[in-house]
Amino acid sequence: MNKLIKLGAVALFSFFVVACNKADPAADLKKLTDWQVAQTQSQMAFQQEFQQKMATQDPAQIDAAVKDFGAKVAEIQKGLDALDIKSEEIKGLKDKMKAALVLSNELVLDSVKVMQNPTEEAQKAILDKTQKVMQAQQDLVKLQSELQAKYPAK
């Protein structure tokens, strides 16, 4: 009988360990969504400042804006990487967010280069990259909407 009780206790303990390590997609989605909302709010002011510097047409201001932009993107990526997302499904969303961020960063940097040295070929490349960014954003929004419908906020 003692063996049976010990076996039951071990099985119960194992269940709790597994349950504690099990991913909670709804909680992970909330964590990722909350992080995204916080980032959006902080980016608005930064984006306005970036656009003002770019509008000056002053090479020094543009260089400073590009450096600041790169630093901001690195900061966002670091924050995204730091999120502890256990659900594979939500990790997929996180990966799409990161990929869209990288593409957007490349688009901005390439656009600045084209502003400084506009060629027809470079402008076509920017249009192509813009299409890729827009598609990545659409895919991201679609996946996020699907996951929010599947795991509604509590």
Short mmCIF file of C-alpha atoms in Angstrom, two decimals:
data_model
loop_
_atom_site.label_atom_id
_atom_site.label_comp_id
_atom_site.label_asym_id
_atom_site.label_seq_id
_atom_site.Cartn_x
_atom_site.Cartn_y
_atom_site.Cartn_z
CA MET A 1 0.00 0.00 0.00
CA ASN A 2 2.87 2.39 0.81
CA LYS A 3 4.33 1.73 -2.64
CA LEU A 4 1.01 2.61 -4.21
CA ILE A 5 0.77 5.86 -2.21
CA LYS A 6 4.35 6.79 -3.11
CA LEU A 7 3.70 5.97 -6.76
CA GLY A 8 0.54 8.10 -6.66
CA ALA A 9 2.43 10.97 -5.02
CA VAL A 10 5.19 10.78 -7.62
CA ALA A 11 2.62 10.71 -10.43
CA LEU A 12 0.80 13.70 -8.94
CA PHE A 13 4.05 15.61 -8.48
CA SER A 14 5.02 14.81 -12.07
CA PHE A 15 1.66 16.12 -13.25
CA PHE A 16 2.22 19.43 -11.45
CA VAL A 17 5.73 19.77 -12.84
CA VAL A 18 4.46 19.17 -16.36
CA ALA A 19 1.53 21.53 -15.82
CA CYS A 20 3.85 24.26 -14.54
CA ASN A 21 6.12 23.91 -17.57
CA LYS A 22 3.24 23.76 -20.02
CA ALA A 23 2.89 26.77 -22.24
CA ASP A 24 -0.18 28.95 -21.87
CA PRO A 25 -0.77 30.40 -25.34
CA ALA A 26 -3.36 32.91 -24.08
CA ALA A 27 -0.96 34.27 -21.43
CA ASP A 28 1.91 34.36 -23.93
CA LEU A 29 -0.27 36.19 -26.47
CA LYS A 30 -1.27 38.73 -23.80
CA LYS A 31 2.38 39.21 -22.84
CA LEU A 32 3.36 39.77 -26.48
CA THR A 33 0.39 42.06 -27.16
CA ASP A 34 1.07 44.14 -24.04
CA TRP A 35 4.71 44.51 -25.08
CA GLN A 36 3.61 45.53 -28.58
CA VAL A 37 1.23 48.20 -27.24
CA ALA A 38 3.98 49.63 -25.01
CA GLN A 39 6.37 49.72 -27.96
CA THR A 40 3.84 51.42 -30.21
CA GLN A 41 3.35 54.21 -27.70
CA SER A 42 7.06 54.85 -27.26
CA GLN A 43 7.71 54.69 -31.00
CA MET A 44 5.26 57.44 -31.91
CA ALA A 45 7.39 60.22 -30.44
CA PHE A 46 10.56 58.67 -31.83
CA GLN A 47 9.05 58.39 -35.31
CA GLN A 48 8.01 62.04 -35.29
CA GLU A 49 11.51 63.12 -34.29
CA PHE A 50 13.01 60.84 -36.98
CA GLN A 51 10.80 62.35 -39.68
CA GLN A 52 11.66 65.89 -38.59
CA LYS A 53 15.38 65.16 -38.86
CA MET A 54 14.93 63.55 -42.26
CA ALA A 55 12.91 66.53 -43.53
CA THR A 56 15.76 68.95 -42.81
CA GLN A 57 17.76 67.52 -45.74
CA ASP A 58 20.84 68.27 -43.62
CA PRO A 59 23.32 65.37 -44.06
CA ALA A 60 24.43 65.59 -40.42
CA GLN A 61 20.82 65.47 -39.18
CA ILE A 62 20.05 62.56 -41.52
CA ASP A 63 23.11 60.62 -40.33
CA ALA A 64 22.10 61.23 -36.72
CA ALA A 65 18.54 60.12 -37.50
CA VAL A 66 19.77 56.91 -39.16
CA LYS A 67 22.04 56.10 -36.20
CA ASP A 68 19.22 56.79 -33.74
CA PHE A 69 16.89 54.66 -35.83
CA GLY A 70 19.34 51.74 -35.84
CA ALA A 71 19.75 52.03 -32.08
CA LYS A 72 15.97 52.12 -31.58
CA VAL A 73 15.48 49.03 -33.76
CA ALA A 74 18.21 47.20 -31.82
CA GLU A 75 16.49 48.18 -28.56
CA ILE A 76 13.14 46.89 -29.85
CA GLN A 77 14.70 43.63 -31.03
CA LYS A 78 16.38 43.17 -27.66
CA GLY A 79 13.05 43.71 -25.89
CA LEU A 80 11.31 41.28 -28.20
CA ASP A 81 14.03 38.67 -27.70
CA ALA A 82 13.78 39.10 -23.94
CA LEU A 83 10.10 38.12 -23.88
CA ASP A 84 9.76 34.63 -22.43
CA ILE A 85 7.26 33.07 -24.82
CA LYS A 86 6.82 29.33 -24.26
CA SER A 87 3.97 28.56 -26.67
CA GLU A 88 5.25 27.46 -30.08
CA GLU A 89 2.20 29.01 -31.70
CA ILE A 90 2.88 32.41 -30.12
CA LYS A 91 6.62 32.06 -30.83
CA GLY A 92 5.61 31.94 -34.49
CA LEU A 93 3.93 35.32 -34.09
CA LYS A 94 6.95 36.68 -32.25
CA ASP A 95 9.22 35.45 -35.07
CA LYS A 96 6.99 37.12 -37.67
CA MET A 97 7.14 40.36 -35.66
CA LYS A 98 10.90 40.19 -35.62
CA ALA A 99 11.10 39.43 -39.35
CA ALA A 100 8.78 42.35 -40.14
CA LEU A 101 10.89 44.62 -37.93
CA VAL A 102 14.08 43.58 -39.73
CA LEU A 103 12.48 44.13 -43.15
CA SER A 104 11.17 47.55 -42.11
CA ASN A 105 14.59 48.53 -40.81
CA GLU A 106 16.20 47.49 -44.10
CA LEU A 107 13.60 49.46 -46.03
CA VAL A 108 14.26 52.65 -44.06
CA LEU A 109 18.03 52.33 -44.39
CA ASP A 110 17.80 51.56 -48.11
CA SER A 111 15.39 54.48 -48.60
CA VAL A 112 17.86 56.87 -47.01
CA LYS A 113 20.59 55.62 -49.35
CA VAL A 114 18.29 56.12 -52.35
CA MET A 115 17.48 59.66 -51.18
CA GLN A 116 21.18 60.42 -51.21
CA ASN A 117 21.83 58.73 -54.56
CA PRO A 118 18.59 58.27 -56.51
CA THR A 119 18.76 55.92 -59.47
CA GLU A 120 15.93 54.23 -61.31
CA GLU A 121 17.24 50.80 -60.34
CA ALA A 122 17.53 51.74 -56.66
CA GLN A 123 14.02 53.22 -56.67
CA LYS A 124 12.65 50.00 -58.18
CA ALA A 125 14.43 48.00 -55.47
CA ILE A 126 12.79 50.23 -52.84
CA LEU A 127 9.37 49.61 -54.38
CA ASP A 128 9.99 45.85 -54.33
CA LYS A 129 11.14 45.96 -50.72
CA THR A 130 8.11 48.11 -49.82
CA GLN A 131 5.86 45.39 -51.25
CA LYS A 132 7.68 42.77 -49.14
CA VAL A 133 7.27 44.88 -46.01
CA MET A 134 3.59 45.44 -46.70
CA GLN A 135 3.07 41.70 -47.27
CA ALA A 136 4.96 40.86 -44.08
CA GLN A 137 2.79 43.35 -42.16
CA GLN A 138 -0.40 41.88 -43.66
CA ASP A 139 0.72 38.35 -42.74
CA LEU A 140 1.55 39.52 -39.24
CA VAL A 141 -1.83 41.22 -38.75
CA LYS A 142 -3.63 38.15 -40.12
CA LEU A 143 -1.79 35.76 -37.79
CA GLN A 144 -2.25 38.07 -34.83
CA SER A 145 -5.99 38.35 -35.53
CA GLU A 146 -6.31 34.58 -35.84
CA LEU A 147 -4.49 34.02 -32.55
CA GLN A 148 -6.52 36.70 -30.77
CA ALA A 149 -9.71 35.01 -31.97
CA LYS A 150 -8.40 31.63 -30.83
CA TYR A 151 -7.11 32.95 -27.47
CA PRO A 152 -9.34 35.91 -26.53
CA ALA A 153 -8.16 38.21 -23.75
CA LYS A 154 -9.61 37.29 -20.38
#
